[in-house]
Amino acid sequence: MRPNVELLRGRIGDLLTDTGTISYDTGETEFDEETGEETPIFADRYVGPMLVRPQYATPAEFDAGGAQWTVSRYDVTLPADTDVRIGDRVQVESTFDTKLADTFVYITDVRLDQWQIARFCIAEKSSS
């Protein structure tokens, strides 16, 4: 039995309680007066409802080359027809989690399935 995918896709929007922007690196840079460095220019790919939630209660910690890294992983849920790609930047603008608001996470996996009712992605945020 095949589920009514279109009906389910139409109803998923009520569950996407966050708002945000997905953007991609255009390959161009601009000079940042504050930092004195060239920074990448991003262009919007999607703006709208989404759901971003941490996968784990505490971030994973790694030792790489003598430096400590903290990696936080997030589940990102978007409307099924959203064009999103690995490497895209997600900025959550409105969320119930105030620590996540106005931060950037980067898409590391996009699950593809013709029957999916939403676009499910994994994003990460790392810091040293």
JSON list of N, CA, C and O in Angstrom, two decimals, residues 82-102:
[
{"chain": "A", "resi": 82, "resn": "THR", "atom": "N", "xyz": [12.42, 21.28, -1.21]},
{"chain": "A", "resi": 82, "resn": "THR", "atom": "CA", "xyz": [13.49, 22.26, -0.98]},
{"chain": "A", "resi": 82, "resn": "THR", "atom": "C", "xyz": [14.79, 21.80, -1.63]},
{"chain": "A", "resi": 82, "resn": "THR", "atom": "O", "xyz": [15.22, 20.67, -1.44]},
{"chain": "A", "resi": 83, "resn": "ASP", "atom": "N", "xyz": [15.39, 22.70, -2.41]},
{"chain": "A", "resi": 83, "resn": "ASP", "atom": "CA", "xyz": [16.69, 22.45, -3.02]},
{"chain": "A", "resi": 83, "resn": "ASP", "atom": "C", "xyz": [17.76, 22.76, -1.98]},
{"chain": "A", "resi": 83, "resn": "ASP", "atom": "O", "xyz": [17.97, 23.91, -1.62]},
{"chain": "A", "resi": 84, "resn": "VAL", "atom": "N", "xyz": [18.39, 21.73, -1.46]},
{"chain": "A", "resi": 84, "resn": "VAL", "atom": "CA", "xyz": [19.44, 21.89, -0.46]},
{"chain": "A", "resi": 84, "resn": "VAL", "atom": "C", "xyz": [20.57, 20.94, -0.82]},
{"chain": "A", "resi": 84, "resn": "VAL", "atom": "O", "xyz": [20.33, 19.84, -1.33]},
{"chain": "A", "resi": 85, "resn": "ARG", "atom": "N", "xyz": [21.81, 21.36, -0.58]},
{"chain": "A", "resi": 85, "resn": "ARG", "atom": "CA", "xyz": [22.97, 20.57, -0.97]},
{"chain": "A", "resi": 85, "resn": "ARG", "atom": "C", "xyz": [24.00, 20.52, 0.15]},
{"chain": "A", "resi": 85, "resn": "ARG", "atom": "O", "xyz": [24.04, 21.41, 1.00]},
{"chain": "A", "resi": 86, "resn": "ILE", "atom": "N", "xyz": [24.82, 19.51, 0.10]},
{"chain": "A", "resi": 86, "resn": "ILE", "atom": "CA", "xyz": [25.91, 19.38, 1.07]},
{"chain": "A", "resi": 86, "resn": "ILE", "atom": "C", "xyz": [26.80, 20.62, 0.97]},
{"chain": "A", "resi": 86, "resn": "ILE", "atom": "O", "xyz": [27.15, 21.05, -0.12]},
{"chain": "A", "resi": 87, "resn": "GLY", "atom": "N", "xyz": [27.13, 21.19, 2.11]},
{"chain": "A", "resi": 87, "resn": "GLY", "atom": "CA", "xyz": [27.96, 22.40, 2.16]},
{"chain": "A", "resi": 87, "resn": "GLY", "atom": "C", "xyz": [27.14, 23.67, 2.33]},
{"chain": "A", "resi": 87, "resn": "GLY", "atom": "O", "xyz": [27.70, 24.72, 2.64]},
{"chain": "A", "resi": 88, "resn": "ASP", "atom": "N", "xyz": [25.82, 23.60, 2.11]},
{"chain": "A", "resi": 88, "resn": "ASP", "atom": "CA", "xyz": [24.98, 24.78, 2.30]},
{"chain": "A", "resi": 88, "resn": "ASP", "atom": "C", "xyz": [25.00, 25.21, 3.75]},
{"chain": "A", "resi": 88, "resn": "ASP", "atom": "O", "xyz": [25.13, 24.40, 4.67]},
{"chain": "A", "resi": 89, "resn": "ARG", "atom": "N", "xyz": [24.84, 26.51, 3.96]},
{"chain": "A", "resi": 89, "resn": "ARG", "atom": "CA", "xyz": [24.84, 27.09, 5.30]},
{"chain": "A", "resi": 89, "resn": "ARG", "atom": "C", "xyz": [23.40, 27.33, 5.74]},
{"chain": "A", "resi": 89, "resn": "ARG", "atom": "O", "xyz": [22.60, 27.88, 5.00]},
{"chain": "A", "resi": 90, "resn": "VAL", "atom": "N", "xyz": [23.09, 26.93, 6.96]},
{"chain": "A", "resi": 90, "resn": "VAL", "atom": "CA", "xyz": [21.75, 27.12, 7.53]},
{"chain": "A", "resi": 90, "resn": "VAL", "atom": "C", "xyz": [21.86, 28.14, 8.65]},
{"chain": "A", "resi": 90, "resn": "VAL", "atom": "O", "xyz": [22.67, 27.97, 9.56]},
{"chain": "A", "resi": 91, "resn": "GLN", "atom": "N", "xyz": [21.05, 29.17, 8.57]},
{"chain": "A", "resi": 91, "resn": "GLN", "atom": "CA", "xyz": [20.97, 30.14, 9.66]},
{"chain": "A", "resi": 91, "resn": "GLN", "atom": "C", "xyz": [19.55, 30.10, 10.20]},
{"chain": "A", "resi": 91, "resn": "GLN", "atom": "O", "xyz": [18.59, 30.39, 9.48]},
{"chain": "A", "resi": 92, "resn": "VAL", "atom": "N", "xyz": [19.43, 29.70, 11.45]},
{"chain": "A", "resi": 92, "resn": "VAL", "atom": "CA", "xyz": [18.13, 29.64, 12.09]},
{"chain": "A", "resi": 92, "resn": "VAL", "atom": "C", "xyz": [17.86, 31.01, 12.68]},
{"chain": "A", "resi": 92, "resn": "VAL", "atom": "O", "xyz": [18.60, 31.49, 13.52]},
{"chain": "A", "resi": 93, "resn": "GLU", "atom": "N", "xyz": [16.79, 31.65, 12.22]},
{"chain": "A", "resi": 93, "resn": "GLU", "atom": "CA", "xyz": [16.51, 33.01, 12.66]},
{"chain": "A", "resi": 93, "resn": "GLU", "atom": "C", "xyz": [15.50, 33.08, 13.80]},
{"chain": "A", "resi": 93, "resn": "GLU", "atom": "O", "xyz": [15.55, 33.97, 14.62]},
{"chain": "A", "resi": 94, "resn": "SER", "atom": "N", "xyz": [14.59, 32.13, 13.84]},
{"chain": "A", "resi": 94, "resn": "SER", "atom": "CA", "xyz": [13.57, 32.12, 14.89]},
{"chain": "A", "resi": 94, "resn": "SER", "atom": "C", "xyz": [13.36, 30.69, 15.34]},
{"chain": "A", "resi": 94, "resn": "SER", "atom": "O", "xyz": [13.06, 29.81, 14.55]},
{"chain": "A", "resi": 95, "resn": "THR", "atom": "N", "xyz": [13.57, 30.46, 16.62]},
{"chain": "A", "resi": 95, "resn": "THR", "atom": "CA", "xyz": [13.47, 29.11, 17.16]},
{"chain": "A", "resi": 95, "resn": "THR", "atom": "C", "xyz": [13.16, 29.17, 18.64]},
{"chain": "A", "resi": 95, "resn": "THR", "atom": "O", "xyz": [13.33, 30.21, 19.28]},
{"chain": "A", "resi": 96, "resn": "PHE", "atom": "N", "xyz": [12.71, 28.07, 19.18]},
{"chain": "A", "resi": 96, "resn": "PHE", "atom": "CA", "xyz": [12.48, 27.99, 20.62]},
{"chain": "A", "resi": 96, "resn": "PHE", "atom": "C", "xyz": [13.80, 27.88, 21.38]},
{"chain": "A", "resi": 96, "resn": "PHE", "atom": "O", "xyz": [13.87, 28.20, 22.56]},
{"chain": "A", "resi": 97, "resn": "ASP", "atom": "N", "xyz": [14.85, 27.43, 20.72]},
{"chain": "A", "resi": 97, "resn": "ASP", "atom": "CA", "xyz": [16.16, 27.29, 21.35]},
{"chain": "A", "resi": 97, "resn": "ASP", "atom": "C", "xyz": [16.95, 28.58, 21.11]},
{"chain": "A", "resi": 97, "resn": "ASP", "atom": "O", "xyz": [17.50, 28.80, 20.04]},
{"chain": "A", "resi": 98, "resn": "THR", "atom": "N", "xyz": [17.02, 29.44, 22.09]},
{"chain": "A", "resi": 98, "resn": "THR", "atom": "CA", "xyz": [17.66, 30.74, 21.93]},
{"chain": "A", "resi": 98, "resn": "THR", "atom": "C", "xyz": [19.16, 30.63, 21.65]},
{"chain": "A", "resi": 98, "resn": "THR", "atom": "O", "xyz": [19.74, 31.52, 21.06]},
{"chain": "A", "resi": 99, "resn": "LYS", "atom": "N", "xyz": [19.81, 29.54, 22.07]},
{"chain": "A", "resi": 99, "resn": "LYS", "atom": "CA", "xyz": [21.23, 29.36, 21.80]},
{"chain": "A", "resi": 99, "resn": "LYS", "atom": "C", "xyz": [21.49, 29.06, 20.32]},
{"chain": "A", "resi": 99, "resn": "LYS", "atom": "O", "xyz": [22.57, 29.30, 19.82]},
{"chain": "A", "resi": 100, "resn": "LEU", "atom": "N", "xyz": [20.49, 28.52, 19.64]},
{"chain": "A", "resi": 100, "resn": "LEU", "atom": "CA", "xyz": [20.63, 28.18, 18.23]},
{"chain": "A", "resi": 100, "resn": "LEU", "atom": "C", "xyz": [20.28, 29.34, 17.31]},
{"chain": "A", "resi": 100, "resn": "LEU", "atom": "O", "xyz": [20.76, 29.42, 16.18]},
{"chain": "A", "resi": 101, "resn": "ALA", "atom": "N", "xyz": [19.48, 30.27, 17.81]},
{"chain": "A", "resi": 101, "resn": "ALA", "atom": "CA", "xyz": [19.06, 31.41, 16.98]},
{"chain": "A", "resi": 101, "resn": "ALA", "atom": "C", "xyz": [20.26, 32.23, 16.53]},
{"chain": "A", "resi": 101, "resn": "ALA", "atom": "O", "xyz": [21.17, 32.50, 17.30]},
{"chain": "A", "resi": 102, "resn": "ASP", "atom": "N", "xyz": [20.24, 32.61, 15.27]},
{"chain": "A", "resi": 102, "resn": "ASP", "atom": "CA", "xyz": [21.28, 33.45, 14.66]},
{"chain": "A", "resi": 102, "resn": "ASP", "atom": "C", "xyz": [22.68, 32.82, 14.66]},
{"chain": "A", "resi": 102, "resn": "ASP", "atom": "O", "xyz": [23.67, 33.53, 14.65]}
]
